[in-house]
Tab-separated table of C-alpha atoms and ligand atoms in Angstrom:
chain	number	residue	atom	x	y	z
S	8	MET	CA	130.443	119.199	71.291
S	9	SER	CA	128.381	117.885	74.237
S	10	ARG	CA	125.523	115.585	73.345
S	11	ILE	CA	122.028	116.244	74.710
S	12	ILE	CA	120.481	113.136	76.285
S	13	HIS	CA	116.784	113.058	77.149
S	14	LEU	CA	115.948	110.772	80.067
S	15	ILE	CA	112.216	110.045	80.145
S	16	VAL	CA	110.317	109.636	83.403
S	17	GLY	CA	106.568	109.490	83.901
S	18	ALA	CA	105.395	106.831	86.342
S	19	ARG	CA	106.747	105.833	89.775
S	20	PRO	CA	108.956	102.939	88.606
S	21	ASN	CA	110.765	105.225	86.145
S	22	PHE	CA	112.317	107.477	88.772
S	23	MET	CA	114.610	104.897	90.407
S	24	LYS	CA	115.702	103.753	86.925
S	25	MET	CA	116.602	107.188	85.565
S	26	ALA	CA	118.141	108.792	88.683
S	27	PRO	CA	121.358	106.709	88.443
S	28	LEU	CA	121.632	107.405	84.718
S	29	PHE	CA	121.244	111.129	85.274
S	30	ARG	CA	124.086	111.041	87.805
S	31	ALA	CA	126.284	108.851	85.590
S	32	PHE	CA	125.891	111.147	82.548
S	33	GLU	CA	126.499	114.222	84.707
S	34	LYS	CA	129.855	112.815	85.818
S	35	HIS	CA	130.922	113.285	82.194
S	36	ASN	CA	129.494	116.745	81.664
S	37	ASP	CA	132.254	117.572	79.195
S	38	LYS	CA	130.580	115.070	76.843
S	39	PHE	CA	126.913	114.908	77.818
S	40	ILE	CA	124.061	117.194	78.807
S	41	PRO	CA	121.483	114.944	80.516
S	42	ARG	CA	117.935	116.339	80.711
S	43	LEU	CA	115.045	114.809	82.616
S	44	ILE	CA	111.731	114.956	80.805
S	45	HIS	CA	108.711	114.186	83.045
S	46	THR	CA	105.523	113.281	81.179
S	47	GLY	CA	103.323	113.704	84.278
S	48	GLN	CA	101.749	110.234	83.936
S	49	HIS	CA	102.020	110.055	87.729
S	50	TYR	CA	101.481	113.395	89.417
S	51	ASP	CA	100.435	112.979	93.078
S	52	GLU	CA	103.216	114.212	95.374
S	53	ARG	CA	103.614	110.726	96.790
S	54	MET	CA	103.875	109.157	93.330
S	55	SER	CA	106.285	111.713	91.891
S	56	LYS	CA	107.730	114.679	93.840
S	57	PHE	CA	108.786	112.506	96.811
S	58	PHE	CA	111.036	110.528	94.459
S	59	PHE	CA	112.764	113.584	93.057
S	60	GLU	CA	113.656	114.465	96.641
S	61	ASP	CA	114.734	111.014	97.853
S	62	LEU	CA	116.588	110.127	94.656
S	63	MET	CA	118.243	113.570	94.622
S	64	MET	CA	117.183	114.435	91.114
S	65	PRO	CA	116.907	118.041	89.948
S	66	LYS	CA	113.545	119.420	88.845
S	67	PRO	CA	112.661	118.061	85.404
S	68	HIS	CA	113.878	120.107	82.474
S	69	LYS	CA	110.357	119.808	80.989
S	70	TYR	CA	107.093	118.706	82.607
S	71	LEU	CA	104.395	117.646	80.152
S	72	GLY	CA	101.565	117.389	82.690
S	73	VAL	CA	99.614	114.716	80.800
S	74	GLY	CA	97.833	113.225	83.845
S	75	SER	CA	95.544	110.192	83.768
S	76	GLY	CA	93.302	108.870	81.040
S	77	SER	CA	92.534	105.808	78.959
S	78	HIS	CA	95.500	104.142	77.282
S	79	GLY	CA	94.742	105.849	73.991
S	80	GLU	CA	94.224	109.264	75.542
S	81	GLN	CA	97.283	109.119	77.764
S	82	THR	CA	99.627	107.741	75.082
S	83	ALA	CA	98.392	110.251	72.512
S	84	ARG	CA	98.722	113.197	74.881
S	85	ILE	CA	102.300	112.231	75.725
S	86	MET	CA	103.158	111.804	72.044
S	87	GLU	CA	101.703	115.143	71.070
S	88	ARG	CA	103.447	117.076	73.845
S	89	TYR	CA	106.799	115.322	73.667
S	90	GLU	CA	107.041	115.642	69.898
S	91	ALA	CA	106.923	119.411	70.253
S	92	ILE	CA	109.875	119.289	72.658
S	93	LEU	CA	111.849	116.991	70.380
S	94	LEU	CA	111.345	119.378	67.469
S	95	GLU	CA	112.485	122.292	69.603
S	96	GLU	CA	115.536	120.625	71.196
S	97	ARG	CA	116.616	117.857	68.816
S	98	PRO	CA	118.446	115.745	71.442
S	99	ASP	CA	121.168	113.346	70.307
S	100	LEU	CA	119.688	110.421	72.195
S	101	VAL	CA	116.453	109.543	74.009
S	102	LEU	CA	116.542	106.982	76.808
S	103	VAL	CA	113.326	105.356	78.014
S	104	ALA	CA	112.943	102.772	80.787
S	105	GLY	CA	110.608	99.938	81.672
S	106	ASP	CA	107.178	99.285	80.251
S	107	VAL	CA	104.770	102.108	81.073
S	108	ASN	CA	102.782	104.206	78.614
S	109	SER	CA	105.332	107.041	78.857
S	110	THR	CA	108.047	104.610	77.708
S	111	VAL	CA	106.407	103.582	74.453
S	112	ALA	CA	104.938	107.006	73.668
S	113	CYS	CA	108.266	108.852	73.865
S	114	ALA	CA	110.139	106.095	72.017
S	115	LEU	CA	107.638	106.307	69.156
S	116	ASP	CA	108.000	110.074	68.939
S	117	ALA	CA	111.787	109.944	68.836
S	118	VAL	CA	112.168	107.130	66.343
S	119	LYS	CA	109.871	108.858	63.845
S	120	LEU	CA	112.069	111.944	64.025
S	121	HIS	CA	115.129	109.718	63.416
S	122	ILE	CA	116.504	110.372	66.886
S	123	PRO	CA	118.270	107.308	68.359
S	124	VAL	CA	116.401	105.574	71.180
S	125	GLY	CA	117.780	103.403	73.966
S	126	HIS	CA	115.533	101.121	76.037
S	127	VAL	CA	116.675	100.441	79.578
S	128	GLU	CA	115.231	97.148	80.881
S	129	ALA	CA	114.787	95.707	77.393
S	130	GLY	CA	113.923	92.146	76.432
S	131	LEU	CA	111.685	91.250	79.376
S	132	ARG	CA	108.645	89.206	78.363
S	133	SER	CA	105.713	87.779	80.285
S	134	PHE	CA	104.308	86.371	77.003
S	135	ASP	CA	100.940	87.654	78.223
S	136	ARG	CA	99.568	90.172	75.752
S	137	GLY	CA	96.589	90.763	78.001
S	138	MET	CA	98.853	93.041	80.046
S	139	PRO	CA	99.281	96.570	78.660
S	140	GLU	CA	102.921	96.503	79.782
S	141	GLU	CA	103.710	93.538	77.500
S	142	ILE	CA	102.511	95.535	74.479
S	143	ASN	CA	104.617	98.491	75.615
S	144	ARG	CA	107.683	96.230	75.941
S	145	LEU	CA	107.235	94.617	72.534
S	146	VAL	CA	106.723	97.899	70.714
S	147	THR	CA	109.536	99.755	72.493
S	148	ASP	CA	112.028	96.964	71.879
S	149	ALA	CA	111.035	96.681	68.226
S	150	ILE	CA	111.812	100.350	67.538
S	151	SER	CA	114.810	101.007	69.818
S	152	ASP	CA	118.396	101.280	68.588
S	153	TYR	CA	120.024	100.300	71.885
S	154	LEU	CA	118.562	97.494	73.994
S	155	PHE	CA	119.918	97.357	77.534
S	156	THR	CA	118.977	94.073	79.185
S	157	PRO	CA	118.930	93.382	82.951
S	158	SER	CA	119.343	89.607	82.616
S	159	LEU	CA	120.294	87.150	79.887
S	160	ASP	CA	116.729	85.916	79.375
S	161	GLY	CA	116.224	89.394	77.882
S	162	ASN	CA	118.997	88.777	75.326
S	163	GLU	CA	117.457	85.428	74.405
S	164	ASN	CA	113.979	86.903	73.930
S	165	LEU	CA	115.297	89.674	71.701
S	166	LEU	CA	117.431	87.361	69.571
S	167	HIS	CA	114.427	85.077	69.209
S	168	GLU	CA	112.409	88.055	67.916
S	169	GLY	CA	115.086	88.722	65.295
S	170	VAL	CA	116.783	91.731	66.884
S	171	ALA	CA	120.355	92.218	65.615
S	172	GLU	CA	122.879	91.059	68.184
S	173	GLU	CA	124.926	94.267	68.032
S	174	LYS	CA	121.960	96.287	69.328
S	175	ILE	CA	121.711	94.211	72.530
S	176	HIS	CA	123.796	95.118	75.582
S	177	PHE	CA	123.617	93.070	78.766
S	178	VAL	CA	124.219	95.755	81.393
S	179	GLY	CA	122.477	94.435	84.527
S	180	ASN	CA	119.635	95.796	86.615
S	181	ILE	CA	119.427	99.585	86.946
S	182	MET	CA	116.954	99.392	89.896
S	183	ILE	CA	119.792	97.988	91.967
S	184	ASP	CA	121.907	101.094	91.254
S	185	SER	CA	119.422	103.240	93.177
S	186	LEU	CA	118.999	100.693	95.900
S	187	THR	CA	122.743	100.307	96.591
S	188	ASN	CA	123.423	104.027	96.239
S	189	PHE	CA	120.980	104.935	99.007
S	190	LEU	CA	121.662	102.124	101.513
S	191	PRO	CA	122.775	104.567	104.294
S	192	GLN	CA	119.578	106.635	103.922
S	193	ILE	CA	117.496	103.428	103.881
S	194	GLU	CA	119.236	102.309	107.077
S	195	ALA	CA	118.440	105.693	108.679
S	196	SER	CA	114.705	105.534	107.893
S	197	ALA	CA	112.439	105.659	110.961
S	198	ILE	CA	109.454	104.052	109.211
S	199	LEU	CA	109.477	100.901	111.368
S	200	GLN	CA	109.278	102.871	114.628
S	201	GLN	CA	106.629	105.171	113.137
S	202	HIS	CA	104.376	102.172	112.498
S	203	CYS	CA	105.423	100.181	115.604
S	204	LEU	CA	106.856	97.388	113.452
S	205	GLU	CA	109.624	94.978	114.446
S	206	VAL	CA	112.162	93.578	112.009
S	207	GLY	CA	110.874	90.336	110.457
S	208	GLU	CA	107.505	90.561	112.173
S	209	TYR	CA	105.311	92.032	109.478
S	210	ALA	CA	104.517	91.464	105.836
S	211	LEU	CA	104.595	94.253	103.237
S	212	ILE	CA	101.898	94.414	100.577
S	213	THR	CA	101.543	96.340	97.314
S	214	LEU	CA	98.917	95.687	94.648
S	215	HIS	CA	98.008	97.763	91.611
S	216	ARG	CA	97.634	95.490	88.545
S	217	PRO	CA	94.261	95.854	86.813
S	218	SER	CA	93.843	92.035	86.918
S	219	ASN	CA	93.968	92.144	90.731
S	220	VAL	CA	92.368	95.439	91.657
S	221	ASP	CA	90.001	96.470	88.863
S	222	ASN	CA	87.223	94.038	89.725
S	223	GLN	CA	85.225	93.472	92.859
S	224	GLN	CA	85.589	89.702	93.027
S	225	SER	CA	89.388	89.866	92.984
S	226	LEU	CA	89.505	92.537	95.661
S	227	GLU	CA	87.101	90.534	97.838
S	228	MET	CA	89.306	87.462	97.432
S	229	ILE	CA	92.321	89.515	98.474
S	230	ALA	CA	90.455	90.916	101.514
S	231	GLY	CA	89.549	87.353	102.482
S	232	ALA	CA	93.186	86.274	102.336
S	233	PHE	CA	94.271	89.296	104.423
S	234	GLU	CA	91.627	88.501	107.060
S	235	GLU	CA	93.240	85.107	107.642
S	236	ILE	CA	96.939	85.951	107.236
S	237	SER	CA	96.638	88.944	109.575
S	238	SER	CA	95.774	86.607	112.439
S	239	ARG	CA	99.429	85.470	112.284
S	240	VAL	CA	101.359	88.543	111.162
S	241	LYS	CA	100.926	92.321	110.920
S	242	LEU	CA	100.319	93.534	107.383
S	243	ILE	CA	101.374	96.944	106.081
S	244	PHE	CA	99.876	98.019	102.779
S	245	PRO	CA	100.912	101.350	101.193
S	246	ILE	CA	98.107	101.667	98.675
S	247	HIS	CA	98.497	102.715	95.056
S	248	PRO	CA	95.946	105.362	93.934
S	249	ARG	CA	94.392	102.939	91.408
S	250	THR	CA	93.690	100.494	94.247
S	251	VAL	CA	92.346	103.184	96.591
S	252	LYS	CA	89.856	104.257	93.935
S	253	ASN	CA	88.703	100.714	93.271
S	254	ILE	CA	88.305	99.804	96.941
S	255	ALA	CA	86.021	102.849	97.256
S	256	LYS	CA	84.196	102.119	93.977
S	257	PHE	CA	83.302	98.570	95.090
S	258	GLY	CA	82.277	99.674	98.590
S	259	LEU	CA	85.039	97.638	100.250
S	260	GLU	CA	86.528	100.385	102.436
S	261	GLU	CA	84.850	99.144	105.579
S	262	ARG	CA	85.827	95.526	105.000
S	263	PHE	CA	89.502	96.437	104.593
S	264	SER	CA	89.500	98.873	107.507
S	265	ARG	CA	87.914	96.260	109.831
S	266	ILE	CA	90.954	93.955	109.494
S	267	SER	CA	92.609	94.780	112.802
S	268	ASN	CA	96.195	93.788	111.980
S	269	LEU	CA	96.188	95.462	108.555
S	270	PHE	CA	97.704	98.953	108.343
S	271	LEU	CA	96.709	100.874	105.252
S	272	THR	CA	98.926	103.834	104.379
S	273	GLU	CA	99.393	106.218	101.513
S	274	PRO	CA	102.282	105.363	99.133
S	275	VAL	CA	105.574	105.943	100.941
S	276	GLY	CA	108.820	107.557	99.803
S	277	TYR	CA	111.736	105.564	98.431
S	278	TYR	CA	113.957	105.237	101.531
S	279	ASP	CA	111.049	104.311	103.794
S	280	PHE	CA	109.651	101.879	101.305
S	281	ILE	CA	112.903	100.034	100.680
S	282	ARG	CA	113.428	99.827	104.434
S	283	LEU	CA	109.978	98.241	104.792
S	284	GLU	CA	110.896	95.774	102.067
S	285	ARG	CA	114.315	94.924	103.498
S	286	ASP	CA	113.020	94.097	106.964
S	287	ALA	CA	109.767	92.342	106.075
S	288	SER	CA	109.061	88.718	106.892
S	289	PHE	CA	107.779	88.497	103.351
S	290	VAL	CA	106.355	90.676	100.594
S	291	LEU	CA	103.094	90.084	98.752
S	292	THR	CA	102.945	92.112	95.549
S	293	ASP	CA	102.132	92.363	91.875
S	294	SER	CA	104.799	95.013	91.211
S	295	GLY	CA	107.634	94.439	88.761
S	296	GLY	CA	110.259	96.330	90.742
S	297	LEU	CA	109.469	94.647	94.044
S	298	GLN	CA	110.148	91.200	92.585
S	299	GLU	CA	113.688	92.393	91.850
S	300	GLU	CA	114.381	94.339	95.036
S	301	THR	CA	113.258	91.433	97.248
S	302	THR	CA	115.539	89.080	95.307
S	303	TRP	CA	118.457	91.430	95.967
S	304	PHE	CA	117.692	91.516	99.704
S	305	GLY	CA	116.915	87.788	99.893
S	306	VAL	CA	113.446	88.547	101.266
S	307	PRO	CA	110.683	86.049	100.343
S	308	CYS	CA	108.343	87.479	97.721
S	309	LEU	CA	104.922	86.183	96.707
S	310	THR	CA	103.899	87.648	93.367
S	311	LEU	CA	100.159	87.624	92.835
S	312	ARG	CA	100.274	86.943	89.108
S	313	GLU	CA	99.983	84.044	86.656
S	314	ASN	CA	103.292	84.926	84.999
S	315	THR	CA	106.257	87.249	85.264
S	316	GLU	CA	108.440	89.084	82.770
S	317	ARG	CA	111.201	88.751	85.367
S	318	PRO	CA	111.696	84.944	85.471
S	319	ILE	CA	115.194	85.233	86.923
S	320	THR	CA	113.647	86.353	90.221
S	321	VAL	CA	111.969	82.933	90.343
S	322	THR	CA	114.750	80.743	88.895
S	323	GLU	CA	117.542	82.412	90.886
S	324	GLY	CA	115.865	84.676	93.406
S	325	THR	CA	113.380	84.497	96.252
S	326	ASN	CA	110.254	85.123	94.200
S	327	GLN	CA	107.319	82.720	93.885
S	328	LEU	CA	104.253	83.203	91.734
S	329	VAL	CA	100.896	82.732	93.390
S	330	LYS	CA	97.586	82.660	91.599
S	331	LEU	CA	94.649	84.803	92.579
S	332	ASP	CA	93.084	82.273	94.923
S	333	LYS	CA	92.493	82.823	98.629
S	334	ASP	CA	93.648	79.371	99.733
S	335	ALA	CA	96.766	79.469	97.551
S	336	ILE	CA	97.784	82.832	99.009
S	337	ILE	CA	97.170	81.699	102.587
S	338	GLU	CA	99.066	78.434	102.041
S	339	LEU	CA	102.217	80.066	100.669
S	340	ALA	CA	102.165	82.845	103.276
S	341	SER	CA	101.775	80.240	106.041
S	342	GLU	CA	104.709	78.220	104.704
S	343	ILE	CA	106.951	81.272	104.932
S	344	LEU	CA	105.697	82.109	108.426
S	345	ASP	CA	106.438	78.497	109.414
S	346	GLY	CA	110.049	79.032	108.322
S	347	LYS	CA	109.995	77.462	104.853
S	348	ARG	CA	111.874	80.147	102.908
S	349	LYS	CA	112.865	79.710	99.275
S	350	PRO	CA	116.634	80.158	98.982
S	351	GLY	CA	117.888	82.690	96.446
S	352	LYS	CA	120.951	84.431	95.089
S	353	ILE	CA	121.640	87.800	93.503
S	354	PRO	CA	121.644	87.573	89.686
S	355	ASN	CA	124.697	88.468	87.630
S	356	LEU	CA	125.380	92.225	87.182
S	357	TRP	CA	122.801	93.331	89.731
S	358	ASP	CA	125.688	95.174	91.321
S	359	GLY	CA	124.897	98.897	91.306
S	360	LYS	CA	127.063	99.670	88.263
S	361	THR	CA	124.534	99.393	85.462
S	362	ALA	CA	124.300	103.136	84.779
S	363	ASP	CA	128.092	103.390	84.351
S	364	ARG	CA	128.026	100.471	81.928
S	365	ILE	CA	125.341	102.210	79.853
S	366	VAL	CA	127.174	105.540	79.813
S	367	SER	CA	130.426	103.847	78.774
S	368	ILE	CA	128.683	102.551	75.646
S	369	PHE	CA	128.189	106.188	74.539
S	370	SER	CA	131.554	107.510	75.717
C	5	UD1	C1	101.162	102.501	85.689
C	5	UD1	C2	101.758	101.582	84.621
C	5	UD1	C3	102.129	100.257	85.255
C	5	UD1	C4	103.048	100.465	86.442
C	5	UD1	C5	102.429	101.440	87.420
C	5	UD1	C6	103.431	101.748	88.501
C	5	UD1	C7	100.917	101.820	82.316
C	5	UD1	C8	100.037	101.232	81.295
C	5	UD1	N1	100.779	101.323	83.569
C	5	UD1	O1	99.980	101.882	86.162
C	5	UD1	O2	102.814	99.454	84.306
C	5	UD1	O3	103.286	99.221	87.061
C	5	UD1	O4	102.096	102.665	86.744
C	5	UD1	O5	102.885	102.375	89.595
C	5	UD1	O6	101.689	102.703	82.021
C	5	UD1	N2	96.389	108.008	89.738
C	5	UD1	C9	96.336	108.992	90.703
C	5	UD1	N3	97.447	109.729	90.933
C	5	UD1	C10	98.610	109.559	90.251
C	5	UD1	C11	98.646	108.569	89.260
C	5	UD1	C12	97.528	107.799	89.011
C	5	UD1	O7	95.313	109.180	91.351
C	5	UD1	O8	99.602	110.265	90.519
C	5	UD1	C13	95.177	107.164	89.506
C	5	UD1	C14	94.268	107.689	88.397
C	5	UD1	O9	92.947	107.428	88.760
C	5	UD1	C15	94.639	106.833	87.223
C	5	UD1	C16	95.002	105.499	87.877
C	5	UD1	O10	95.609	105.855	89.121
C	5	UD1	O11	93.597	106.697	86.305
C	5	UD1	C17	95.959	104.672	87.071
C	5	UD1	O12	97.113	105.408	86.677
C	5	UD1	P1	97.942	105.004	85.350
C	5	UD1	O13	99.193	105.773	85.284
C	5	UD1	O14	97.045	105.030	84.161
C	5	UD1	O15	98.252	103.479	85.577
C	5	UD1	P2	98.843	102.754	86.852
C	5	UD1	O16	97.839	101.780	87.371
C	5	UD1	O17	99.412	103.759	87.778
C	6	UDP	N1	107.816	102.059	95.802
C	6	UDP	C1	107.934	103.109	96.715
C	6	UDP	N2	106.857	103.399	97.522
C	6	UDP	C2	105.692	102.688	97.489
C	6	UDP	C3	105.594	101.627	96.562
C	6	UDP	C4	106.669	101.346	95.721
C	6	UDP	O1	108.980	103.737	96.811
C	6	UDP	O2	104.756	102.997	98.253
C	6	UDP	C5	108.953	101.779	94.890
C	6	UDP	C6	109.458	100.336	94.928
C	6	UDP	O3	110.457	100.137	95.875
C	6	UDP	C7	110.017	100.152	93.527
C	6	UDP	C8	109.083	101.007	92.679
C	6	UDP	O4	108.468	101.936	93.566
C	6	UDP	O5	111.336	100.680	93.465
C	6	UDP	C9	108.072	100.127	91.983
C	6	UDP	O6	107.023	100.852	91.533
C	6	UDP	P1	105.599	100.219	91.192
C	6	UDP	O7	105.324	99.005	91.999
C	6	UDP	O8	104.657	101.348	91.265
C	6	UDP	O9	105.780	99.852	89.635
C	6	UDP	P2	106.156	98.523	88.842
C	6	UDP	O10	107.540	98.151	89.237
C	6	UDP	O11	105.140	97.488	89.167
C	6	UDP	O12	106.033	98.917	87.408
């Protein structure tokens, strides 16, 4: 009998992780019935619907419509609504990805109903419990039955926490499955022409971490750095809704809009965004996924954080951490613009075949 697999999506970084798994399970539709469950944590068209289109995913089987809220509210709402679906459908397996509130909430629901849970992107640790994502990672890993790691530091972290070795599967990085699968569409994107950008002559920016964008002082520091860097290179900044709201809340709209070489845009779709990343002179970000994608492309990445749960992007890839300090940001950006690029290589098993490796474990 075919097994029902729930694939949980909720926030933007979940879509590119679950799309390849959906396809890989569908290839074996004699054995599996994959079903996408969308919690609705992200709901703007540009944070959700655009990705279903670009990543060629069908409409979700269920949409929970939880929306935004405090951590407690959002997690509780997801748990309440997803539990009802689990009771109705009793899937054979629930797969969650990454470290967002939807990940931990759905894993908790499933495990309490004795439904096996697999965590895609397991074992990553920043060792910074001040970040909500670190709590989500720790809890999800502690309760999952299958732990799919993207890099061997993940295996080490899990073993160190006492996880049984047979639960841990080093399968590689699922983000790279989406990226490699859509390379022709990424190549065909017209986003550079639309924004009058030349290959290698602009920097791409994304920022959405509470530590960077939830207080006025940090955002002012960032604006100060942009004012200087933009005298040397065009900056394109597709802004996350959290950041848009905070720029308005702190009355910084005018300051950002006065920076003449800074182009603020709404969040962009997957093909356009990856194209912007691929052809950038460098990327300045606090995103998890961007640290990995830039390493795959060999594009310099400055990560505006004190730590990273993805250390392999620093030890092997093109990523460098930069602290929230105007001069530090300007110095590292200037080094790259002066031609001092950190060399990097693509980590092991970041090869576009991670979803197949996961499916083969259940075949
Ligand atoms: C969430 C994840 C974070 C991830 C990020 C990816 C958690 C705890 N955080 O952060 O790990 O890196 O997604 O993008 O799960 N909003 C909208 N429209 C939307 C979605 C959000 O306007 O479609 C606004 C709301 O004001 C909301 C705020 O953004 O309160 C934050 O959204 P939320 O999902 O709570 O956290 P993110 O900052 O998006
Ligand atoms: N992304 C996108 N459009 C954007 C910003 C990001 O398609 O405007 C993609 C990006 O390429 C990566 C993913 O969204 O694949 C990362 O999402 P995000 O930074 O929101 O989350 P994080 O990885 O930090 O959890």
